Amino acid sequence: MIKCIATDMDGTLLNSMQQISEENKAAILKAQKAGVEVVVATGRSYQEATYVLNKKGITCPIICVNGAEVRSKEGEVISATPISKQVAREVAAKLEEMDIYFEVYTDKGTYSVDLEKAVSILVDIVVTANPEADPEFVRQKAEARRRDGLVHPIDDYEILFKNDEFRIYKFLAFSFDMDKLKAASESLKKLEDLNVTKSGVENIEITHRNAQKGIALEAFVNARGISLSETMAIGDNFNDVSMFEKAGRAVAMGNASPGIKSLCDWVTDTNDENGVGKAILEVL
């Protein structure tokens, strides 16, 4: 019997318009009513995750920034696994040297030295992945991230690195040059205590090596007396693999790559076909 369900957000719980469908919401609420622990496990910051969940009236614990932070359904920080400030400086220096745009995720939100670039890159990625999408609609959604304070402007990332009030959780780097991304990934993996993964074709995500969804999920269920064999994980990309390796039931989205699907026990429908909702109802 499944007692805990962990679901990724982008490409999984969210459809191509970055929204939670009514079908997915209904399935989550049904699971919660049945006593199943539902936890969102996302690469997003807590602020960006709750921004979407609150709009649908969904309240649950959240494994944020790929496991770098875990919060209770009330928003209390349960655990935090930041990157050291010195290593953060080294990561930033390497990405800047390779001319790769990146954002820095902290316990106080996400920061960018170029907000316009943050918007344009997100639009390009969404439109490339969803050719049928209206570019203007996508841009409005992307600009909402800036307008609603989900990404903050900063003149220099060193401001974050030298201030002890900030915990550095993640670097999210973007490039349409796959060779450049691969080279950056290989270089960063040589740094101490880092984990480098992907949540999309055009990005790499850099966190502490212990900040992984699977590690955070294992600690989460153990604290609640739930076994991993009673846990289902749903996702679509490489930053979900650590969850797939831990969970008793691993579910890939229909829009996941063949490589991701091969790692899972079951493949549900796509994120535009309410795949998460169907996977949940399958085990209730």
XYZ file of C-alpha atoms in Angstrom:
284
model
C 0.000 0.000 0.000
C 1.306 3.455 -0.932
C 1.438 5.807 2.063
C 3.503 8.644 0.582
C 3.435 10.188 -2.895
C 6.223 12.524 -4.009
C 5.677 14.476 -7.201
C 7.956 16.743 -9.191
C 6.462 20.015 -10.484
C 7.770 21.238 -13.857
C 7.014 18.776 -16.633
C 5.125 16.633 -14.133
C 2.483 18.175 -11.855
C 2.421 21.313 -14.023
C 1.214 21.205 -17.605
C 2.951 22.991 -20.483
C 1.263 26.249 -19.431
C 2.840 25.943 -15.966
C -0.508 25.252 -14.319
C -1.965 22.482 -12.126
C -5.006 20.915 -13.765
C -8.264 20.384 -11.923
C -7.816 16.632 -12.425
C -4.397 16.640 -10.774
C -5.675 18.789 -7.907
C -8.648 16.492 -7.315
C -6.397 13.420 -7.192
C -4.055 15.060 -4.681
C -6.925 16.093 -2.426
C -8.410 12.595 -2.649
C -5.068 11.074 -1.637
C -4.721 13.456 1.299
C -8.272 12.705 2.430
C -7.410 8.999 2.343
C -4.495 9.650 4.706
C -1.725 9.465 2.111
C 1.155 11.902 2.660
C 1.620 13.975 -0.501
C 4.857 15.916 -0.849
C 6.010 18.076 -3.744
C 9.675 17.509 -4.656
C 10.887 20.265 -6.945
C 13.910 22.140 -8.179
C 11.999 25.348 -7.509
C 12.523 27.572 -4.514
C 9.926 27.416 -1.755
C 8.613 30.789 -2.881
C 8.125 29.682 -6.500
C 6.592 26.348 -5.518
C 4.019 27.826 -3.144
C 3.206 30.542 -5.679
C 1.686 27.863 -7.932
C 0.326 25.557 -5.222
C -1.485 28.339 -3.372
C -3.324 29.335 -6.539
C -4.885 25.863 -6.562
C -5.489 25.702 -2.842
C -3.040 22.826 -2.356
C -1.179 22.667 0.945
C 1.512 20.061 1.525
C 5.136 19.639 2.616
C 7.675 20.668 -0.016
C 11.124 19.306 -0.828
C 12.564 22.455 -2.416
C 15.556 23.229 -4.648
C 16.208 19.537 -5.365
C 16.363 18.672 -1.662
C 18.518 21.567 -0.456
C 15.611 22.648 1.720
C 12.594 20.788 3.129
C 9.592 22.624 4.533
C 6.506 21.494 6.414
C 3.036 22.221 5.076
C 3.026 25.268 7.375
C 6.221 26.562 5.749
C 8.581 25.743 8.603
C 12.129 24.819 7.524
C 12.687 21.175 8.496
C 16.166 20.809 7.017
C 18.666 22.776 4.940
C 21.735 21.649 2.972
C 23.452 24.714 1.496
C 26.590 25.045 -0.614
C 29.513 26.593 1.262
C 30.204 30.219 0.372
C 33.708 29.450 -0.900
C 32.480 26.694 -3.211
C 29.666 29.001 -4.354
C 32.261 31.565 -5.392
C 34.125 28.909 -7.365
C 30.930 27.807 -9.130
C 30.047 31.381 -10.066
C 33.566 32.043 -11.336
C 33.522 28.972 -13.607
C 30.098 29.806 -15.062
C 31.062 33.432 -15.649
C 34.335 32.361 -17.276
C 32.370 30.167 -19.695
C 29.851 32.971 -20.366
C 26.872 30.913 -19.119
C 23.885 32.740 -17.654
C 22.861 31.527 -14.194
C 20.602 32.324 -11.270
C 21.347 31.771 -7.586
C 18.760 30.147 -5.325
C 18.883 31.029 -1.628
C 16.760 30.553 1.479
C 15.351 34.013 0.782
C 14.454 33.428 -2.854
C 16.054 33.442 -6.288
C 18.420 36.146 -7.562
C 19.513 37.250 -11.050
C 21.966 39.850 -12.294
C 19.950 40.171 -15.526
C 16.167 39.983 -15.102
C 15.432 40.567 -18.789
C 17.639 37.636 -19.699
C 15.849 35.550 -17.050
C 12.565 36.233 -18.836
C 13.786 35.766 -22.417
C 15.559 32.468 -21.668
C 12.489 31.033 -19.955
C 10.304 32.054 -22.921
C 12.719 30.449 -25.407
C 12.822 27.207 -23.430
C 9.044 26.907 -23.039
C 8.305 27.788 -26.686
C 11.012 25.419 -27.960
C 9.576 22.565 -25.890
C 5.986 23.486 -26.775
C 5.886 24.791 -30.389
C 2.106 25.123 -30.221
C 2.297 27.575 -27.308
C 1.515 31.266 -27.850
C 4.844 33.108 -27.327
C 3.091 36.214 -26.009
C 1.161 34.183 -23.422
C 4.355 32.448 -22.393
C 6.133 35.798 -22.041
C 3.348 37.116 -19.802
C 3.758 34.064 -17.583
C 7.535 34.462 -17.523
C 7.307 38.156 -16.691
C 4.959 37.311 -13.809
C 7.937 35.595 -12.167
C 9.692 38.976 -12.083
C 6.596 41.077 -11.406
C 5.487 38.998 -8.450
C 8.903 39.019 -6.817
C 9.782 35.371 -7.448
C 13.172 36.342 -8.843
C 15.012 39.324 -7.365
C 17.469 41.651 -9.087
C 21.000 41.914 -7.732
C 24.007 43.811 -9.045
C 26.611 41.241 -8.037
C 26.248 37.705 -6.658
C 29.154 38.431 -4.300
C 26.598 40.335 -2.201
C 24.964 36.985 -1.444
C 28.225 35.122 -0.932
C 29.640 37.522 1.675
C 26.403 37.960 3.643
C 25.943 35.331 6.376
C 22.176 35.919 6.326
C 21.919 34.070 3.000
C 22.168 30.323 2.496
C 23.207 29.373 -1.043
C 21.087 26.413 -2.134
C 21.456 26.095 -5.891
C 22.847 27.476 -9.135
C 20.569 27.127 -12.157
C 22.560 27.656 -15.346
C 21.122 27.980 -18.872
C 22.598 27.668 -22.336
C 21.422 26.539 -25.760
C 25.004 25.466 -26.493
C 24.957 21.810 -25.430
C 28.735 21.443 -25.698
C 29.214 24.409 -23.396
C 26.749 22.994 -20.857
C 28.448 19.607 -20.952
C 31.850 21.164 -20.422
C 30.546 23.223 -17.514
C 28.960 20.161 -15.939
C 32.158 18.133 -16.178
C 34.220 20.980 -14.758
C 31.865 21.636 -11.835
C 31.705 17.976 -10.882
C 35.390 18.233 -9.974
C 34.624 20.732 -7.211
C 34.216 19.460 -3.676
C 30.808 18.425 -2.315
C 28.751 19.256 -5.418
C 25.968 17.460 -7.259
C 25.306 18.445 -10.887
C 22.100 17.359 -12.584
C 19.532 18.534 -15.153
C 15.840 19.422 -15.115
C 15.731 20.292 -18.809
C 17.748 20.029 -22.004
C 19.029 23.601 -21.794
C 20.095 23.711 -18.147
C 22.251 22.268 -15.410
C 21.489 22.470 -11.694
C 24.246 22.640 -9.105
C 23.597 21.832 -5.432
C 25.441 20.352 -2.463
C 26.069 16.642 -3.069
C 23.666 15.779 -0.223
C 20.972 18.075 -1.619
C 19.163 15.542 -3.783
C 15.480 14.747 -3.970
C 16.009 11.074 -3.139
C 18.065 11.784 -0.025
C 15.525 14.332 1.204
C 12.619 11.998 0.439
C 14.188 9.147 2.397
C 14.659 11.369 5.458
C 11.116 12.715 5.041
C 9.389 9.327 5.048
C 11.630 7.911 7.786
C 10.606 10.771 10.080
C 6.969 9.818 9.520
C 7.355 6.100 10.024
C 6.756 5.357 6.354
C 8.993 2.938 4.464
C 10.405 3.651 1.043
C 8.605 0.553 -0.226
C 5.366 2.373 0.647
C 6.460 5.459 -1.293
C 5.713 6.448 -4.896
C 7.794 9.029 -6.784
C 6.611 10.732 -9.982
C 8.894 12.743 -12.264
C 10.158 13.466 -15.740
C 13.844 14.374 -15.660
C 17.315 13.629 -14.373
C 16.945 15.553 -11.112
C 14.211 13.014 -10.255
C 16.457 9.957 -10.670
C 17.564 9.912 -7.027
C 13.869 9.645 -6.069
C 13.279 6.851 -8.553
C 16.187 4.922 -7.068
C 14.755 5.197 -3.539
C 10.999 4.848 -3.979
C 9.203 1.511 -4.001
C 7.173 2.653 -7.011
C 8.861 4.899 -9.561
C 6.608 6.546 -12.137
C 7.818 8.385 -15.241
C 5.718 10.923 -17.062
C 4.663 10.168 -20.621
C 6.621 13.248 -21.724
C 9.854 11.973 -20.119
C 12.753 10.805 -22.272
C 13.146 7.091 -23.061
C 16.150 7.000 -20.720
C 14.092 8.252 -17.774
C 11.228 5.897 -18.581
C 13.598 2.932 -18.579
C 14.484 3.660 -14.943
C 10.902 3.489 -13.736
C 8.368 0.815 -12.813
C 5.499 2.449 -14.638
C 4.868 5.188 -17.210
C 1.824 7.410 -16.815
C 0.352 9.896 -19.303
C 1.978 13.241 -20.149
C 1.804 16.391 -18.054
C -0.793 17.753 -20.500
C -2.908 14.613 -20.000
C -3.112 14.743 -16.182
C -0.461 12.055 -15.790
C 0.103 12.778 -12.095
C -3.584 12.513 -11.285
C -3.863 9.215 -13.127
C -0.781 7.804 -11.371
C -2.243 8.758 -7.990
C -5.664 7.261 -8.680
C -3.965 4.083 -9.868
C -2.604 3.396 -6.357
C -5.479 4.671 -4.201
